[in-house]
Amino acid sequence: MKVLSAEFLRTSTHRGQWPPEKLPEFAFVGRSNVGKSSMLNALTRRDKLARVSATPGRTQALQFFEVSVKPSPTVKAVRLRFCDLPGYGWAQVSKADRERWGEMIEEYIRDREQLLAVVLIVDARHPPQPSDRDALEFVTSLGRRAVVAATKMDKLTRNQRLSAGKQIERDLGLTAGEVVPFSAMEGTGTDALWSRLLAFARE
């Protein structure tokens, strides 16, 4: 699969700023500093498309990106959008900001017509946190499909990777093989995640 182009579109804090064109859209959400920006950069083969920061809570609005990919030489290019959502969990922000983020994210996930799925990112080094389970329940309660990806697999040994994936599936009530193992550092999981997203887009 070849990424033909990838560019930042806009920042949005309310629906009036959402991109109007109806392209297939996928949202990315996870705990603060779980590796959302690194995942977006790895998927788009761009080092600095999404800003990577060590400061929790850096993303404070919806960040939209447009991507064009060619799944194979015999298939025409596909245009789609990614939306990077603010992180949840231990970001050092005020309660008022967290509530504002929650309302903004709920409105987007509930009402965005072209949103096909939400990629929920969890840290493979640790069992899913209560906030991860809450996020998955929240997404599915709004009628959205969720794809769970376990990041930072490069920090684990081969045996640890297998057991980590199984534990995440067990703790989140998923079926075997449902979690996508991912490492932005190694490039692990990029093709598998793209395969799932493009399958939704083809529907």
mmCIF file of C-alpha atoms in Angstrom:
data_model
loop_
_atom_site.group_PDB
_atom_site.id
_atom_site.type_symbol
_atom_site.label_atom_id
_atom_site.label_comp_id
_atom_site.label_asym_id
_atom_site.label_seq_id
_atom_site.Cartn_x
_atom_site.Cartn_y
_atom_site.Cartn_z
ATOM 1 C CA MET A 1 0.000 0.000 0.000
ATOM 2 C CA LYS A 2 1.325 3.429 -0.945
ATOM 3 C CA VAL A 3 0.541 6.745 0.743
ATOM 4 C CA LEU A 4 0.263 9.309 -2.063
ATOM 5 C CA SER A 5 -0.288 12.379 0.104
ATOM 6 C CA ALA A 6 -1.011 13.381 3.689
ATOM 7 C CA GLU A 7 -1.650 16.872 4.980
ATOM 8 C CA PHE A 8 -2.977 18.691 8.013
ATOM 9 C CA LEU A 9 -6.360 20.276 7.287
ATOM 10 C CA ARG A 10 -7.555 22.201 10.316
ATOM 11 C CA THR A 11 -8.132 22.405 14.051
ATOM 12 C CA SER A 12 -11.711 22.344 15.298
ATOM 13 C CA THR A 13 -13.362 23.041 18.635
ATOM 14 C CA HIS A 14 -17.003 22.957 17.404
ATOM 15 C CA ARG A 15 -19.059 21.486 14.571
ATOM 16 C CA GLY A 16 -18.979 24.662 12.503
ATOM 17 C CA GLN A 17 -15.271 24.016 11.944
ATOM 18 C CA TRP A 18 -15.588 20.376 10.861
ATOM 19 C CA PRO A 19 -14.405 19.809 7.260
ATOM 20 C CA PRO A 20 -17.549 19.871 5.082
ATOM 21 C CA GLU A 21 -16.570 17.409 2.357
ATOM 22 C CA LYS A 22 -17.963 13.928 2.985
ATOM 23 C CA LEU A 23 -14.912 11.696 2.828
ATOM 24 C CA PRO A 24 -14.574 8.424 4.772
ATOM 25 C CA GLU A 25 -13.358 9.460 8.230
ATOM 26 C CA PHE A 26 -11.623 7.685 11.104
ATOM 27 C CA ALA A 27 -11.023 9.049 14.590
ATOM 28 C CA PHE A 28 -8.121 8.178 16.895
ATOM 29 C CA VAL A 29 -8.465 8.315 20.661
ATOM 30 C CA GLY A 30 -6.527 7.071 23.675
ATOM 31 C CA ARG A 31 -4.993 8.017 26.998
ATOM 32 C CA SER A 32 -2.691 11.028 27.055
ATOM 33 C CA ASN A 33 0.755 10.161 25.673
ATOM 34 C CA VAL A 34 -0.317 6.713 24.476
ATOM 35 C CA GLY A 35 1.209 7.404 21.066
ATOM 36 C CA LYS A 36 -1.637 8.761 18.929
ATOM 37 C CA SER A 37 0.516 11.246 17.044
ATOM 38 C CA SER A 38 3.253 8.668 16.469
ATOM 39 C CA MET A 39 0.647 6.253 15.118
ATOM 40 C CA LEU A 40 -0.722 8.849 12.705
ATOM 41 C CA ASN A 41 2.795 9.632 11.486
ATOM 42 C CA ALA A 42 3.563 5.933 11.020
ATOM 43 C CA LEU A 43 0.330 5.272 9.130
ATOM 44 C CA THR A 44 0.874 8.202 6.776
ATOM 45 C CA ARG A 45 4.629 7.590 6.370
ATOM 46 C CA ARG A 46 5.242 11.194 7.479
ATOM 47 C CA ASP A 47 7.632 12.011 10.314
ATOM 48 C CA LYS A 48 6.004 15.272 11.385
ATOM 49 C CA LEU A 49 2.420 15.245 10.122
ATOM 50 C CA ALA A 50 1.054 15.060 13.662
ATOM 51 C CA ARG A 51 2.971 16.827 16.386
ATOM 52 C CA VAL A 52 4.537 14.442 18.901
ATOM 53 C CA SER A 53 4.850 15.872 22.399
ATOM 54 C CA ALA A 54 6.012 14.575 25.772
ATOM 55 C CA THR A 55 3.539 16.920 27.469
ATOM 56 C CA PRO A 56 0.234 15.237 28.384
ATOM 57 C CA GLY A 57 -2.840 17.034 27.080
ATOM 58 C CA ARG A 58 -1.074 18.790 24.213
ATOM 59 C CA THR A 59 -3.923 18.038 21.793
ATOM 60 C CA GLN A 60 -6.814 20.184 23.043
ATOM 61 C CA ALA A 61 -9.051 20.186 19.968
ATOM 62 C CA LEU A 62 -9.994 17.973 17.056
ATOM 63 C CA GLN A 63 -7.152 17.789 14.544
ATOM 64 C CA PHE A 64 -8.176 16.833 10.995
ATOM 65 C CA PHE A 65 -5.845 15.348 8.375
ATOM 66 C CA GLU A 66 -6.543 14.353 4.775
ATOM 67 C CA VAL A 67 -4.806 11.303 3.325
ATOM 68 C CA SER A 68 -4.722 9.767 -0.141
ATOM 69 C CA VAL A 69 -3.612 6.145 -0.453
ATOM 70 C CA LYS A 70 -3.309 3.567 -3.210
ATOM 71 C CA PRO A 71 -4.072 0.150 -1.697
ATOM 72 C CA SER A 72 -2.415 -1.706 -4.595
ATOM 73 C CA PRO A 73 -1.157 -0.985 -8.122
ATOM 74 C CA THR A 74 -4.442 -2.215 -9.625
ATOM 75 C CA VAL A 75 -6.783 -0.297 -7.293
ATOM 76 C CA LYS A 76 -7.569 3.388 -7.676
ATOM 77 C CA ALA A 77 -6.507 5.860 -5.016
ATOM 78 C CA VAL A 78 -8.704 6.390 -1.952
ATOM 79 C CA ARG A 79 -9.139 9.752 -0.218
ATOM 80 C CA LEU A 80 -10.040 9.761 3.447
ATOM 81 C CA ARG A 81 -9.626 11.747 6.629
ATOM 82 C CA PHE A 82 -8.151 11.122 10.058
ATOM 83 C CA CYS A 83 -9.284 12.974 13.176
ATOM 84 C CA ASP A 84 -6.965 13.104 16.183
ATOM 85 C CA LEU A 85 -9.049 13.495 19.347
ATOM 86 C CA PRO A 86 -7.800 14.947 22.653
ATOM 87 C CA GLY A 87 -6.313 12.348 24.983
ATOM 88 C CA TYR A 88 -8.049 11.238 28.146
ATOM 89 C CA GLY A 89 -6.708 9.997 31.475
ATOM 90 C CA TRP A 90 -3.997 11.749 33.403
ATOM 91 C CA ALA A 91 -3.478 14.866 31.271
ATOM 92 C CA GLN A 92 -2.631 17.747 33.580
ATOM 93 C CA VAL A 93 -5.515 20.022 32.661
ATOM 94 C CA SER A 94 -8.354 21.578 34.617
ATOM 95 C CA LYS A 95 -11.651 19.855 35.318
ATOM 96 C CA ALA A 96 -13.413 22.489 33.222
ATOM 97 C CA ASP A 97 -11.160 21.708 30.259
ATOM 98 C CA ARG A 98 -11.775 17.961 30.640
ATOM 99 C CA GLU A 99 -15.530 18.555 30.662
ATOM 100 C CA ARG A 100 -15.278 20.777 27.587
ATOM 101 C CA TRP A 101 -13.222 18.124 25.782
ATOM 102 C CA GLY A 102 -15.771 15.479 26.726
ATOM 103 C CA GLU A 103 -18.656 17.482 25.290
ATOM 104 C CA MET A 104 -16.704 18.264 22.117
ATOM 105 C CA ILE A 105 -15.702 14.631 21.578
ATOM 106 C CA GLU A 106 -19.189 13.288 22.324
ATOM 107 C CA GLU A 107 -20.769 15.665 19.826
ATOM 108 C CA TYR A 108 -18.288 14.660 17.142
ATOM 109 C CA ILE A 109 -18.557 10.882 17.668
ATOM 110 C CA ARG A 110 -22.343 11.017 17.988
ATOM 111 C CA ASP A 111 -23.136 13.345 15.080
ATOM 112 C CA ARG A 112 -20.341 13.050 12.505
ATOM 113 C CA GLU A 113 -22.111 11.395 9.577
ATOM 114 C CA GLN A 114 -19.009 10.224 7.691
ATOM 115 C CA LEU A 115 -17.236 8.782 10.745
ATOM 116 C CA LEU A 116 -16.807 5.083 9.934
ATOM 117 C CA ALA A 117 -14.876 3.854 12.976
ATOM 118 C CA VAL A 118 -12.908 4.963 16.023
ATOM 119 C CA VAL A 119 -9.409 3.610 16.620
ATOM 120 C CA LEU A 120 -8.981 3.160 20.385
ATOM 121 C CA ILE A 121 -5.294 3.119 21.281
ATOM 122 C CA VAL A 122 -4.068 1.371 24.429
ATOM 123 C CA ASP A 123 -0.557 0.931 25.825
ATOM 124 C CA ALA A 124 0.548 -2.700 25.370
ATOM 125 C CA ARG A 125 2.917 -2.441 28.350
ATOM 126 C CA HIS A 126 0.054 -2.190 30.850
ATOM 127 C CA PRO A 127 -3.367 -3.797 31.339
ATOM 128 C CA PRO A 128 -6.230 -1.640 30.025
ATOM 129 C CA GLN A 129 -7.085 1.124 32.475
ATOM 130 C CA PRO A 130 -10.654 1.866 33.647
ATOM 131 C CA SER A 131 -10.602 4.921 31.369
ATOM 132 C CA ASP A 132 -9.803 2.662 28.402
ATOM 133 C CA ARG A 133 -12.784 0.449 29.177
ATOM 134 C CA ASP A 134 -14.961 3.523 29.655
ATOM 135 C CA ALA A 135 -13.820 4.911 26.311
ATOM 136 C CA LEU A 136 -14.633 1.684 24.480
ATOM 137 C CA GLU A 137 -18.073 1.492 26.081
ATOM 138 C CA PHE A 138 -18.664 5.159 25.283
ATOM 139 C CA VAL A 139 -17.790 4.735 21.595
ATOM 140 C CA THR A 140 -19.898 1.621 21.133
ATOM 141 C CA SER A 141 -22.814 3.083 23.110
ATOM 142 C CA LEU A 142 -23.002 5.816 20.474
ATOM 143 C CA GLY A 143 -23.344 3.164 17.776
ATOM 144 C CA ARG A 144 -19.798 3.489 16.447
ATOM 145 C CA ARG A 145 -17.464 0.674 15.479
ATOM 146 C CA ALA A 146 -14.191 0.534 17.378
ATOM 147 C CA VAL A 147 -10.811 -0.852 16.356
ATOM 148 C CA VAL A 148 -8.464 -1.446 19.300
ATOM 149 C CA ALA A 149 -4.742 -1.026 18.642
ATOM 150 C CA ALA A 150 -2.056 -1.806 21.229
ATOM 151 C CA THR A 151 0.910 0.546 20.855
ATOM 152 C CA LYS A 152 4.529 0.449 22.007
ATOM 153 C CA MET A 153 4.916 -3.234 21.185
ATOM 154 C CA ASP A 154 8.624 -2.569 20.546
ATOM 155 C CA LYS A 155 9.038 -2.180 24.323
ATOM 156 C CA LEU A 156 8.063 -5.836 24.868
ATOM 157 C CA THR A 157 9.730 -9.168 24.155
ATOM 158 C CA ARG A 158 8.170 -11.554 21.648
ATOM 159 C CA ASN A 159 6.517 -13.621 24.398
ATOM 160 C CA GLN A 160 5.318 -10.503 26.204
ATOM 161 C CA ARG A 161 3.705 -9.187 23.021
ATOM 162 C CA LEU A 162 1.540 -12.267 22.633
ATOM 163 C CA SER A 163 0.424 -12.305 26.262
ATOM 164 C CA ALA A 164 -0.203 -8.544 26.259
ATOM 165 C CA GLY A 165 -2.517 -8.800 23.269
ATOM 166 C CA LYS A 166 -4.456 -11.647 24.870
ATOM 167 C CA GLN A 167 -4.811 -9.762 28.142
ATOM 168 C CA ILE A 168 -6.108 -6.650 26.407
ATOM 169 C CA GLU A 169 -8.665 -8.703 24.489
ATOM 170 C CA ARG A 170 -9.738 -10.472 27.657
ATOM 171 C CA ASP A 171 -9.985 -7.316 29.755
ATOM 172 C CA LEU A 172 -11.922 -5.400 27.105
ATOM 173 C CA GLY A 173 -14.206 -8.300 26.196
ATOM 174 C CA LEU A 174 -12.880 -8.641 22.642
ATOM 175 C CA THR A 175 -12.528 -11.753 20.504
ATOM 176 C CA ALA A 176 -9.180 -13.421 19.828
ATOM 177 C CA GLY A 177 -7.146 -11.575 17.202
ATOM 178 C CA GLU A 178 -9.266 -8.446 17.416
ATOM 179 C CA VAL A 179 -6.513 -6.234 18.872
ATOM 180 C CA VAL A 180 -4.017 -4.840 16.352
ATOM 181 C CA PRO A 181 -0.429 -5.002 17.740
ATOM 182 C CA PHE A 182 1.291 -1.735 16.798
ATOM 183 C CA SER A 183 4.699 -0.109 17.015
ATOM 184 C CA ALA A 184 5.406 3.235 15.384
ATOM 185 C CA MET A 185 9.109 2.635 15.994
ATOM 186 C CA GLU A 186 9.206 -0.698 14.126
ATOM 187 C CA GLY A 187 6.323 -0.090 11.753
ATOM 188 C CA THR A 188 4.570 -3.140 13.184
ATOM 189 C CA GLY A 189 0.814 -3.162 12.597
ATOM 190 C CA THR A 190 0.604 -0.371 10.031
ATOM 191 C CA ASP A 191 -0.484 -2.680 7.212
ATOM 192 C CA ALA A 192 -2.903 -4.568 9.469
ATOM 193 C CA LEU A 193 -4.526 -1.359 10.683
ATOM 194 C CA TRP A 194 -4.715 0.069 7.173
ATOM 195 C CA SER A 195 -6.376 -3.146 6.013
ATOM 196 C CA ARG A 196 -9.146 -2.748 8.574
ATOM 197 C CA LEU A 197 -9.700 0.930 7.858
ATOM 198 C CA LEU A 198 -9.825 0.454 4.097
ATOM 199 C CA ALA A 199 -12.287 -2.418 4.524
ATOM 200 C CA PHE A 200 -14.622 0.011 6.298
ATOM 201 C CA ALA A 201 -14.060 2.619 3.588
ATOM 202 C CA ARG A 202 -14.943 0.113 0.835
ATOM 203 C CA GLU A 203 -18.280 -0.586 2.494
#
